[in-house]
CSV table of C-alpha atoms and ligand atoms in Angstrom, one decimal:
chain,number,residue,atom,x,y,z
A,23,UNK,CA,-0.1,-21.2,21.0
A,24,UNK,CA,0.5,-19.8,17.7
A,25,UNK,CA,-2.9,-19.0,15.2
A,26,UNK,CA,-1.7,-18.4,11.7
A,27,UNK,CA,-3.4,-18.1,8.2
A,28,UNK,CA,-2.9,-20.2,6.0
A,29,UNK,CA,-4.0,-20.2,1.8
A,30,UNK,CA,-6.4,-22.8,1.7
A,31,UNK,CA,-8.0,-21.9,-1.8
A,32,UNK,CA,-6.7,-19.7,-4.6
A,33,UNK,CA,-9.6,-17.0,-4.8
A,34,UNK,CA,-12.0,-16.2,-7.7
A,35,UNK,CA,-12.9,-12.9,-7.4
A,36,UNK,CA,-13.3,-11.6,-4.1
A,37,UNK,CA,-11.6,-13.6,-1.6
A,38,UNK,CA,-14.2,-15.5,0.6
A,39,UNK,CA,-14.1,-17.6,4.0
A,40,UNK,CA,-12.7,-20.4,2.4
A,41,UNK,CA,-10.2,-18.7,1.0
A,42,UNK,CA,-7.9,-18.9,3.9
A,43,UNK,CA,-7.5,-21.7,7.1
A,44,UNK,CA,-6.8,-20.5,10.7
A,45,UNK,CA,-4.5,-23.2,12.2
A,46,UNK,CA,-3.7,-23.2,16.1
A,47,UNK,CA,0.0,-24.8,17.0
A,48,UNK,CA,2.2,-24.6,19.8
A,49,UNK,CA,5.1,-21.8,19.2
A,50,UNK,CA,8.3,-23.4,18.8
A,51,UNK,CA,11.5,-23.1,20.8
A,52,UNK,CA,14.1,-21.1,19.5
A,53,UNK,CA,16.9,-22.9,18.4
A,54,UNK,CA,20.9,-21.1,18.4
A,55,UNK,CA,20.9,-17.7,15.6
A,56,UNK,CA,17.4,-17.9,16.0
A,57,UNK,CA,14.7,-15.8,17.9
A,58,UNK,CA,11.1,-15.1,18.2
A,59,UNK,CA,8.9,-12.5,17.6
A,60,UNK,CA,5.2,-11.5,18.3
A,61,UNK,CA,4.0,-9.8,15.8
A,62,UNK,CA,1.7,-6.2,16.8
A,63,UNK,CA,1.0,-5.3,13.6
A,64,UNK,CA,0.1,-7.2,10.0
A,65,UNK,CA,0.1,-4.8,7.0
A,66,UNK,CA,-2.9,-5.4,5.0
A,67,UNK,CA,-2.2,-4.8,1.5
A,68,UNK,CA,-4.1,-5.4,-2.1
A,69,UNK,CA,-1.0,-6.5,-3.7
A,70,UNK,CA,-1.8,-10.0,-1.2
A,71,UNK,CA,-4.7,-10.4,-3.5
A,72,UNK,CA,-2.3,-11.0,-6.2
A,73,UNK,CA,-0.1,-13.0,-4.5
A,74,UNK,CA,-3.1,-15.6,-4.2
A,75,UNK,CA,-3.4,-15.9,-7.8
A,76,UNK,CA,-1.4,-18.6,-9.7
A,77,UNK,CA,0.7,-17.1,-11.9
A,78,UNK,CA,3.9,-14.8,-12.9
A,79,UNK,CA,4.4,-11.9,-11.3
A,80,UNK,CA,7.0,-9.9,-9.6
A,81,UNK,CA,7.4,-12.4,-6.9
A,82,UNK,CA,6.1,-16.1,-6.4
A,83,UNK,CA,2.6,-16.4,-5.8
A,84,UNK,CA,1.7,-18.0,-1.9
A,85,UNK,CA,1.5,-21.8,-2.5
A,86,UNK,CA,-1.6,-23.8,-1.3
A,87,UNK,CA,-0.8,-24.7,2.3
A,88,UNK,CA,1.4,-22.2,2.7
A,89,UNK,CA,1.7,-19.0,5.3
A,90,UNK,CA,-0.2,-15.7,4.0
A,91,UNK,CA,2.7,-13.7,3.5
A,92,UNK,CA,2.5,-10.1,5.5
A,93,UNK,CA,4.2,-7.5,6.2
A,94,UNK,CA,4.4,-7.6,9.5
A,95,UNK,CA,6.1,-5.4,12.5
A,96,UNK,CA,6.3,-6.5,16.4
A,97,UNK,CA,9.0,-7.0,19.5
A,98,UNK,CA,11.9,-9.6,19.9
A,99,UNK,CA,10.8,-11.5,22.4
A,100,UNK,CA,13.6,-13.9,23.2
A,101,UNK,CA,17.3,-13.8,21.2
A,102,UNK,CA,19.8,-16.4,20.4
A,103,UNK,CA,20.9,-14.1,17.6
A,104,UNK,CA,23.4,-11.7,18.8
A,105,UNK,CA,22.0,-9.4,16.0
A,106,UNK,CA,18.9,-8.5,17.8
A,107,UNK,CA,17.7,-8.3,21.6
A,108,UNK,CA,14.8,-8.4,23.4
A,109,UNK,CA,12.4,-5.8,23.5
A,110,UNK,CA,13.5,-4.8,20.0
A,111,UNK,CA,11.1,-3.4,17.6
A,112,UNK,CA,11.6,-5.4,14.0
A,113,UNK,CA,10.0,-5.2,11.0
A,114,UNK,CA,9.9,-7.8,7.9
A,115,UNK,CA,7.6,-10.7,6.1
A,116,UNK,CA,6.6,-12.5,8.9
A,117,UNK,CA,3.3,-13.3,7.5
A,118,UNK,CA,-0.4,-13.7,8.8
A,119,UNK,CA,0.7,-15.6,12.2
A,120,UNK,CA,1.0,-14.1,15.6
A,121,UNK,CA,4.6,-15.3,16.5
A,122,UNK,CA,7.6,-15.7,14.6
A,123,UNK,CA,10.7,-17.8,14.3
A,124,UNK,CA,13.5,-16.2,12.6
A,125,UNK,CA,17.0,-16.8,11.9
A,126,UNK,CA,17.2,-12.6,11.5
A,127,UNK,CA,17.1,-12.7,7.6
A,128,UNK,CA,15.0,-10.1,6.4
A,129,UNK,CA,14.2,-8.1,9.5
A,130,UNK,CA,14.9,-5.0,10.2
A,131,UNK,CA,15.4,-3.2,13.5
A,132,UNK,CA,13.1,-0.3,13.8
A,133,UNK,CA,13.4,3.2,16.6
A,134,UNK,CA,9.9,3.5,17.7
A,135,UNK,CA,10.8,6.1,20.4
A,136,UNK,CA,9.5,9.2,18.6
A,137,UNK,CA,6.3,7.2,16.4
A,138,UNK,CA,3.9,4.6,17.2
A,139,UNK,CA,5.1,1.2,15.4
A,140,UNK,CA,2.1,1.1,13.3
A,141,UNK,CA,3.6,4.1,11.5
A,142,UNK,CA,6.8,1.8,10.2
A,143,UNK,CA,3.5,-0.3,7.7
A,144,UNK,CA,2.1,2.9,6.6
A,145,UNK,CA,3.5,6.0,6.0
A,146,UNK,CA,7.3,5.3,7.0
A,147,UNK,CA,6.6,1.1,5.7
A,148,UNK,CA,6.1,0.1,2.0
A,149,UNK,CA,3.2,2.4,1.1
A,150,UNK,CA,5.2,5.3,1.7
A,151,UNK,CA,8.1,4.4,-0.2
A,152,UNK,CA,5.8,3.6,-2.9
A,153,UNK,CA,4.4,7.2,-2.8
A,154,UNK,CA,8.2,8.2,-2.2
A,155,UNK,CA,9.7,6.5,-5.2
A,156,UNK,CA,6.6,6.7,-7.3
A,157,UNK,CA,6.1,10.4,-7.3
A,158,UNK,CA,9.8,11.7,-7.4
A,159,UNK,CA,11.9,9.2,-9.3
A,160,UNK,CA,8.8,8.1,-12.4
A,161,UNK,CA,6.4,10.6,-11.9
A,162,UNK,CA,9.4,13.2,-11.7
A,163,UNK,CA,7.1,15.9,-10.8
A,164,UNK,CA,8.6,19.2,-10.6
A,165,UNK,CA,7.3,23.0,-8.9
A,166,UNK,CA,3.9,23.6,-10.7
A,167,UNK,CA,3.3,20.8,-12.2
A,168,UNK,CA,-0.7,19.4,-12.5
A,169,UNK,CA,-0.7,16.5,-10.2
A,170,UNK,CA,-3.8,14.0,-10.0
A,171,UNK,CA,-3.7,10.6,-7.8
A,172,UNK,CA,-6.3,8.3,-7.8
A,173,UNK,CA,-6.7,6.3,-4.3
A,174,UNK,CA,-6.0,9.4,-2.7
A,175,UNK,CA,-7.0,8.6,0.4
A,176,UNK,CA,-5.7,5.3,0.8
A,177,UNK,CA,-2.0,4.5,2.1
A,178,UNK,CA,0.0,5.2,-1.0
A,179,UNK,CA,-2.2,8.1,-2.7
A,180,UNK,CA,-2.6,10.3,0.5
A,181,UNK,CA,1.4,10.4,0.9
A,182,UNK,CA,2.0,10.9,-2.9
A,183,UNK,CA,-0.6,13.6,-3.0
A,184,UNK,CA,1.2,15.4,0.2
A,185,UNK,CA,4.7,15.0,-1.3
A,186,UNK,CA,3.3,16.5,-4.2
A,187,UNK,CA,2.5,19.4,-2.2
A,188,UNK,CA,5.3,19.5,-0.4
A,189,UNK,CA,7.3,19.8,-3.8
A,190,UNK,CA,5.1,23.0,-5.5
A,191,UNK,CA,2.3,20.8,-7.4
A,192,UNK,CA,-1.0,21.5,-7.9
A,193,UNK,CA,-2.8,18.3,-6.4
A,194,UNK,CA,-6.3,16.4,-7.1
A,195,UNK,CA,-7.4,13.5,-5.5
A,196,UNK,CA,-9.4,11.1,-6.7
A,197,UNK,CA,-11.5,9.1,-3.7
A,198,UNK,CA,-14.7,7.3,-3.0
A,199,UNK,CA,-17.0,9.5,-1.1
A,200,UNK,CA,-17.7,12.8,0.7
A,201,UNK,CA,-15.6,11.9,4.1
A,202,UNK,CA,-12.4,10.8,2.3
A,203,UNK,CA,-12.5,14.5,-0.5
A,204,UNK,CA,-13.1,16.3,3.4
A,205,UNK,CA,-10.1,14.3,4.4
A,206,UNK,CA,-7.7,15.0,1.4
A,207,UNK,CA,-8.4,18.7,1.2
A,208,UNK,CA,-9.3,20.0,3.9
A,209,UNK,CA,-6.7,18.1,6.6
A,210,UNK,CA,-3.8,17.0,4.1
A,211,UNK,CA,-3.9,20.2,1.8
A,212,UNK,CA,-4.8,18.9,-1.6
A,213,UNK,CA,-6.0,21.6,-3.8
A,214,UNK,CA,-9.1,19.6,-5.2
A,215,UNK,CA,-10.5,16.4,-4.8
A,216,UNK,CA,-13.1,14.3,-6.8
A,217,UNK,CA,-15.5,11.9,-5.7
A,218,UNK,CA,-15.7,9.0,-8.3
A,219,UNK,CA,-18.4,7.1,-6.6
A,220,UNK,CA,-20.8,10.4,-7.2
A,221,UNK,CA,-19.1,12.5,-10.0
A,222,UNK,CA,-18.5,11.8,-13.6
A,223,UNK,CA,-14.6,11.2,-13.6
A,224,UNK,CA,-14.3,12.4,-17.1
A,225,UNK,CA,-16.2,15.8,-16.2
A,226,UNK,CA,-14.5,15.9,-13.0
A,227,UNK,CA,-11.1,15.7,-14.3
A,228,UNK,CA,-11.9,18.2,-16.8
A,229,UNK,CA,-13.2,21.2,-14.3
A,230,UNK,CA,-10.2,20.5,-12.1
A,231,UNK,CA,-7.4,20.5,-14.7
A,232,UNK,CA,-8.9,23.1,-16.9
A,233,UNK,CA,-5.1,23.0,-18.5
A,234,UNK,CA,-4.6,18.9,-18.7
A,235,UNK,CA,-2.5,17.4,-15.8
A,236,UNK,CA,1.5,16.4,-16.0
A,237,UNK,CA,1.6,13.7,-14.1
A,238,UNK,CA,-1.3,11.1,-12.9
A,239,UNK,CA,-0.7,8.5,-10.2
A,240,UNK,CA,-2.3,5.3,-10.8
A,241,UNK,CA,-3.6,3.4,-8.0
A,242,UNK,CA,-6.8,1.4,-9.5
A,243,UNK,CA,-6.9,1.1,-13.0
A,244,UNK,CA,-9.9,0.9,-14.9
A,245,UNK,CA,-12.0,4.0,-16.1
A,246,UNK,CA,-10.2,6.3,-13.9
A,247,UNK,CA,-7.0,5.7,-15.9
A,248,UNK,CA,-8.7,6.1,-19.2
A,249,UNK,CA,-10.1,9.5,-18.2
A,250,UNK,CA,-6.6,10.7,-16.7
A,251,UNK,CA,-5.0,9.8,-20.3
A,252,UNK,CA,-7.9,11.8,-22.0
A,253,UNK,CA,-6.3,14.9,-20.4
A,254,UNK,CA,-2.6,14.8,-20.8
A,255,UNK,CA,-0.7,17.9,-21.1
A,256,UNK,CA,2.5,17.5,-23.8
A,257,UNK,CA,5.1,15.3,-22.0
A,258,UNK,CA,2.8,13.9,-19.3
A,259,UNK,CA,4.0,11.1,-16.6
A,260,UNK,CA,1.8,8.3,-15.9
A,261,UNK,CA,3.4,6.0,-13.1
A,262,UNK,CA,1.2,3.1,-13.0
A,263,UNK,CA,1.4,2.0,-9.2
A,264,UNK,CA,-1.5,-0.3,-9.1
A,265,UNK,CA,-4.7,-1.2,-10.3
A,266,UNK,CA,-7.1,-2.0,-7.6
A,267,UNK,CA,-10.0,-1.5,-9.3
A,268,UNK,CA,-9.1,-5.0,-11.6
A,269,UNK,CA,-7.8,-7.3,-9.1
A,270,UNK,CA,-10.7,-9.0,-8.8
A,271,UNK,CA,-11.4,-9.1,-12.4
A,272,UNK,CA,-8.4,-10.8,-13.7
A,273,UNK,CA,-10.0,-13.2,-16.1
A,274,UNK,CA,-11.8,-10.1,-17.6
A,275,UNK,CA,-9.0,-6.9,-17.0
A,276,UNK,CA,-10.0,-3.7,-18.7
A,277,UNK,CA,-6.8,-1.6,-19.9
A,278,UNK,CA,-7.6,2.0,-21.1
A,279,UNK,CA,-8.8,1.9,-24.8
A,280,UNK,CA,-7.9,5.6,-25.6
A,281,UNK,CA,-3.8,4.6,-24.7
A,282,UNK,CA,-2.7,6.6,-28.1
A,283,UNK,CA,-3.0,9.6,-26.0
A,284,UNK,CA,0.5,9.1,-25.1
A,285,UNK,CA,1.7,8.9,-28.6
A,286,UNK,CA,-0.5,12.6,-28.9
A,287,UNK,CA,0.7,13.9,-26.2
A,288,UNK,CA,4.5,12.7,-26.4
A,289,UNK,CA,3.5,11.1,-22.8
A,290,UNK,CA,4.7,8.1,-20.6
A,291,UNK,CA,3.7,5.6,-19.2
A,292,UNK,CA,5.6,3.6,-16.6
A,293,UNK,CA,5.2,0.6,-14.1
A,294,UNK,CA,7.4,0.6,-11.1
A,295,UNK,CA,7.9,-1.8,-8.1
A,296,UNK,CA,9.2,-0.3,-5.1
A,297,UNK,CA,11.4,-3.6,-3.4
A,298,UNK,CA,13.4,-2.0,-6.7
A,299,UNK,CA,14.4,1.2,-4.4
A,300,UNK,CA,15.1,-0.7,-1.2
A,301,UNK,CA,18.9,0.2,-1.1
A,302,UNK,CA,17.7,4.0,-0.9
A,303,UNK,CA,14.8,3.5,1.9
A,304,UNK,CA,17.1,4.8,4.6
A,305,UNK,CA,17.3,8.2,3.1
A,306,UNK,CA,13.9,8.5,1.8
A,307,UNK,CA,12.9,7.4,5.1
A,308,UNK,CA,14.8,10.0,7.0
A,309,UNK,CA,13.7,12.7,4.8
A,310,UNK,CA,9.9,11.7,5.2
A,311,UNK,CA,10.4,11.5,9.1
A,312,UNK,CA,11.4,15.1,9.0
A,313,UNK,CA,8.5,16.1,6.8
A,314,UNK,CA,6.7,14.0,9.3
A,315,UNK,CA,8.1,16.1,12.4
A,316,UNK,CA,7.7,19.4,10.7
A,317,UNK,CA,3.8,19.0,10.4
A,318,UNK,CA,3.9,18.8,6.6
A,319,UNK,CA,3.1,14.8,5.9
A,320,UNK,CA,0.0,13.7,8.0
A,321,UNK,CA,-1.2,9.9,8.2
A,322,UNK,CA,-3.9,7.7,9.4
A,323,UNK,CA,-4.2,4.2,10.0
A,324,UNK,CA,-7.7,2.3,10.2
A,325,UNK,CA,-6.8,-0.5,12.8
A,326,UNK,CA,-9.6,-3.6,13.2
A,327,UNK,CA,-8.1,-6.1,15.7
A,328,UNK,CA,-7.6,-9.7,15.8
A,329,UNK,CA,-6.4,-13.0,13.5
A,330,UNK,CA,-9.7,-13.8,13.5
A,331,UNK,CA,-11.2,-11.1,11.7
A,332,UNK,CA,-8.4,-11.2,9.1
A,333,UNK,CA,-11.1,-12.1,6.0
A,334,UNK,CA,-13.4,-9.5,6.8
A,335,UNK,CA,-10.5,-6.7,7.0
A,336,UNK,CA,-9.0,-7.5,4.1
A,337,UNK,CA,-12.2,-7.3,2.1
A,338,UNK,CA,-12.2,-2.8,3.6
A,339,UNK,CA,-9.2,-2.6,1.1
A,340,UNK,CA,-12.0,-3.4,-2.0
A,341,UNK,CA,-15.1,-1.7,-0.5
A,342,UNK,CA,-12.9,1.3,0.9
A,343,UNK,CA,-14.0,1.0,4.1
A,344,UNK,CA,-11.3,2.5,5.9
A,345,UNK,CA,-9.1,5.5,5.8
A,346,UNK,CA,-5.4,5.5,5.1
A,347,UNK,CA,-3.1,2.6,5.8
A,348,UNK,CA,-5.3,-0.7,6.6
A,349,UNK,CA,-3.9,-2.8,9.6
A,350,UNK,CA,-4.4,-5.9,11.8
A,351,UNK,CA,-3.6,-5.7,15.5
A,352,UNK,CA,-3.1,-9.6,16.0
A,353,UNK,CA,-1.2,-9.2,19.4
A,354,UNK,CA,-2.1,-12.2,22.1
A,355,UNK,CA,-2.7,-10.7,24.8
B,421,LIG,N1,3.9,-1.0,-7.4
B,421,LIG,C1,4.2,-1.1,-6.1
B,421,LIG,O1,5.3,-1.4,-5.8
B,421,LIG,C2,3.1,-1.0,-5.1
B,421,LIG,C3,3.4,-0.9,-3.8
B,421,LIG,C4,2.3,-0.7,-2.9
B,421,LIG,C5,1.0,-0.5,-3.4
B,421,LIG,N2,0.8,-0.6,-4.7
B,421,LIG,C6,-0.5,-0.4,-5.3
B,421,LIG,O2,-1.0,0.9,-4.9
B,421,LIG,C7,-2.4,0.9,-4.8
B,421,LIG,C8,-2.8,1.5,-3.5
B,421,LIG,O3,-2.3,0.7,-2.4
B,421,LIG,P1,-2.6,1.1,-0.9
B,421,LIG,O4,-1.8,0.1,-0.1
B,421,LIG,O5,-2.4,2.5,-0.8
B,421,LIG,O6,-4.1,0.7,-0.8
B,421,LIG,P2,-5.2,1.7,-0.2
B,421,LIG,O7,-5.3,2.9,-1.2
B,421,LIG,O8,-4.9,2.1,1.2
B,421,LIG,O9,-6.5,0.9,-0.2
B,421,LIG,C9,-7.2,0.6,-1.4
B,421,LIG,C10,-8.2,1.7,-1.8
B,421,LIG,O10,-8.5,1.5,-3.1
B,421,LIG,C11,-9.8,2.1,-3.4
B,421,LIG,N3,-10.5,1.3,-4.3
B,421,LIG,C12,-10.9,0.0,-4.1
B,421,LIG,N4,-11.6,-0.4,-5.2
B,421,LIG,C13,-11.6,0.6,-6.1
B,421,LIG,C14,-12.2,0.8,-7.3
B,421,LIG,N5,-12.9,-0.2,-7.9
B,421,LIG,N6,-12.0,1.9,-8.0
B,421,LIG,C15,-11.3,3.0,-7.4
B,421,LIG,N7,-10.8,2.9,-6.2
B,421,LIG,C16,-10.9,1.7,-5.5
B,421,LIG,C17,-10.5,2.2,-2.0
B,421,LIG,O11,-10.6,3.6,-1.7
B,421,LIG,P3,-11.9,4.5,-2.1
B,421,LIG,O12,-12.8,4.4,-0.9
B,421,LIG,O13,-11.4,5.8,-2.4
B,421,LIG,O14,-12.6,3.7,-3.3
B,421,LIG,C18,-9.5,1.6,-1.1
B,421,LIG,O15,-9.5,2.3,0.2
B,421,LIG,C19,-2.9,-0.5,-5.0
B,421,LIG,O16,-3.2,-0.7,-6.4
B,421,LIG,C20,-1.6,-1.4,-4.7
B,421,LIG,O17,-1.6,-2.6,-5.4
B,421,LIG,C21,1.8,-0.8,-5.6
């Protein structure tokens, strides 16, 4: 049998237990060009809370009824596509369900032999070609450059802050609590780190980039992005990733009031989707796996198991309670 998630209500606020419908149904045969996979791995992601919503965005939202799309990774199964064979590792949108029937579109082979699969959602999976992209190509940092990330030590913020490093920056994370500042300085090498659940961001931000900053990273939004634009430095890049912080706010978003900062400070400001870089993943994904091998980019994955438990999961990405790249293990076994 096959459990899958389905959208059963669009969500108001913070998704609840009606918000999605486990269904049970037997998994079909595969039919010729076809072949099925069970999914390991489902990449949890706060972009899928805007998804639920019902309205424009950079892709079509999940319809009522339908399958909670996921990024998803797992092994070929059975093959009548001559494109793929059993015991392959693949990666794709195979959504919220344990098995998959696919006619190949979409998937993508994946060598696991020298990293665990899980890595292929995280560091070496969307997230990190967010951080990738994000940071090099709109946030065009350069050698010394003042570098501050908010959601530091979440999937996309822990590799942009590393890259950062990587490239000359000075780096300051922004993250909720004591554990996650320990984890961004003292095991992935970021210079400072502030804790905006316990520190005054606009103080905080001040006594680490004494100077102003060149480039912030935005991951949630809010007040965090107002007091990042209260410190530009002349010709400052703001690459607005995300903004976490509002996703369950929509009715009622806050943008940053003091946004004439830019004009000031002859600064930018600049959205970016990464499915817009996907004919350059291969390269950025070789380069990172050699950072990856040489000991300089470090990840972590918080991995809760079962389909089950998919609500309560998904809720971590809000409350923070994970660290690094959240995941599903929804293997049958
Ligand atoms: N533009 C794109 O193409 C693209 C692609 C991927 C992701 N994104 C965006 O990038 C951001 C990070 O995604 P991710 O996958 O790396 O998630 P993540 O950082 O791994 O998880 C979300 C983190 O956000 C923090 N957070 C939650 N509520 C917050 C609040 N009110 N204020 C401040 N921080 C809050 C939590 O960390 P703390 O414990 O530190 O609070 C949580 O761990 C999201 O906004 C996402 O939508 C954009």
């Amino acid at each position: 049998m096959n459990k899958q998630l389905i959208l059963n209500e669009r969500p108001k606020g913070m998704p609840d237990s009606n918000t999605w419908k486990l269904l049970e149904s037997p998994i079909p045969d595969i039919k010729d060009g076809e072949l099925l996979i069970q999914n390991h791995f489902i990449s949890l992601d706060p972009a899928m809370r805007g998804w639920m919503n019902d309205s424009k965005s950079y892709i079509e939202p999940v319809q009522l009824g339908d399958l909670m799309r996921a990024g998803t990774i797992g092994k070929v199964l059975q093959s009548n596509n001559k494109n793929f064979q059993v015991g392959q590792t693949v990666m794709g949108w195979s959504g919220v369900q344990q098995y998959t029937v696919s006619n190949g579109e979409g998937l993508y082979p994946v060598d696991d032999s020298q990293l665990p699969m899980q890595k292929f959602l995280g560091v070496l999976g969307m997230p990190g070609m967010t951080a990738y992209f994000g940071i090099l190509q709109v946030g065009k940092i350069k050698e010394g450059d003042v570098v501050v990330v908010s959601g530091a030590a979440g999937a996309v913020g822990s590799v942009v802050g590393q890259i950062a490093k990587i490239k000359g920056c000075y780096v300051v994370g922004i993250a909720g609590g004591e554990e996650k500042c320990k984890y961004i300085t003292n095991q992935l090498g970021f210079d400072a780190a502030i804790d905006y659940r316990s520190q005054n961001i606009f103080d905080a931000i001040k006594e680490t980039c004494p100077k102003g900053l060149d480039v912030y990273f935005d991951n949630v939004g809010g007040e965090i992005l107002e007091a990042a634009l209260s410190r530009l430095r002349k010709h400052a890049r703001i690459v607005i990733c995300g903004a976490i912080s509002q996703y369950n706010n929509i009715d009622d978003m806050k943008g940053p009031r003091n946004y004439m900062s830019l004009l000031v400070n002859r600064a930018t400001m600049q959205g970016m989707v990464v499915m817009d870089y996907a004919n350059q993943y291969p390269k950025a994904m070789q380069e990172m796996g050699g950072w990856i091998m040489e000991g300089k980019l470090k990840s972590n994955e918080s991995i809760y198991e079962g389909i089950e438990n998919f609500q309560e999961t998904f809720k971590r990405l809000f409350t923070g309670e994970k660290l690094g790249k959240l995941l599903l293990k929804v293997i049958d076994k």
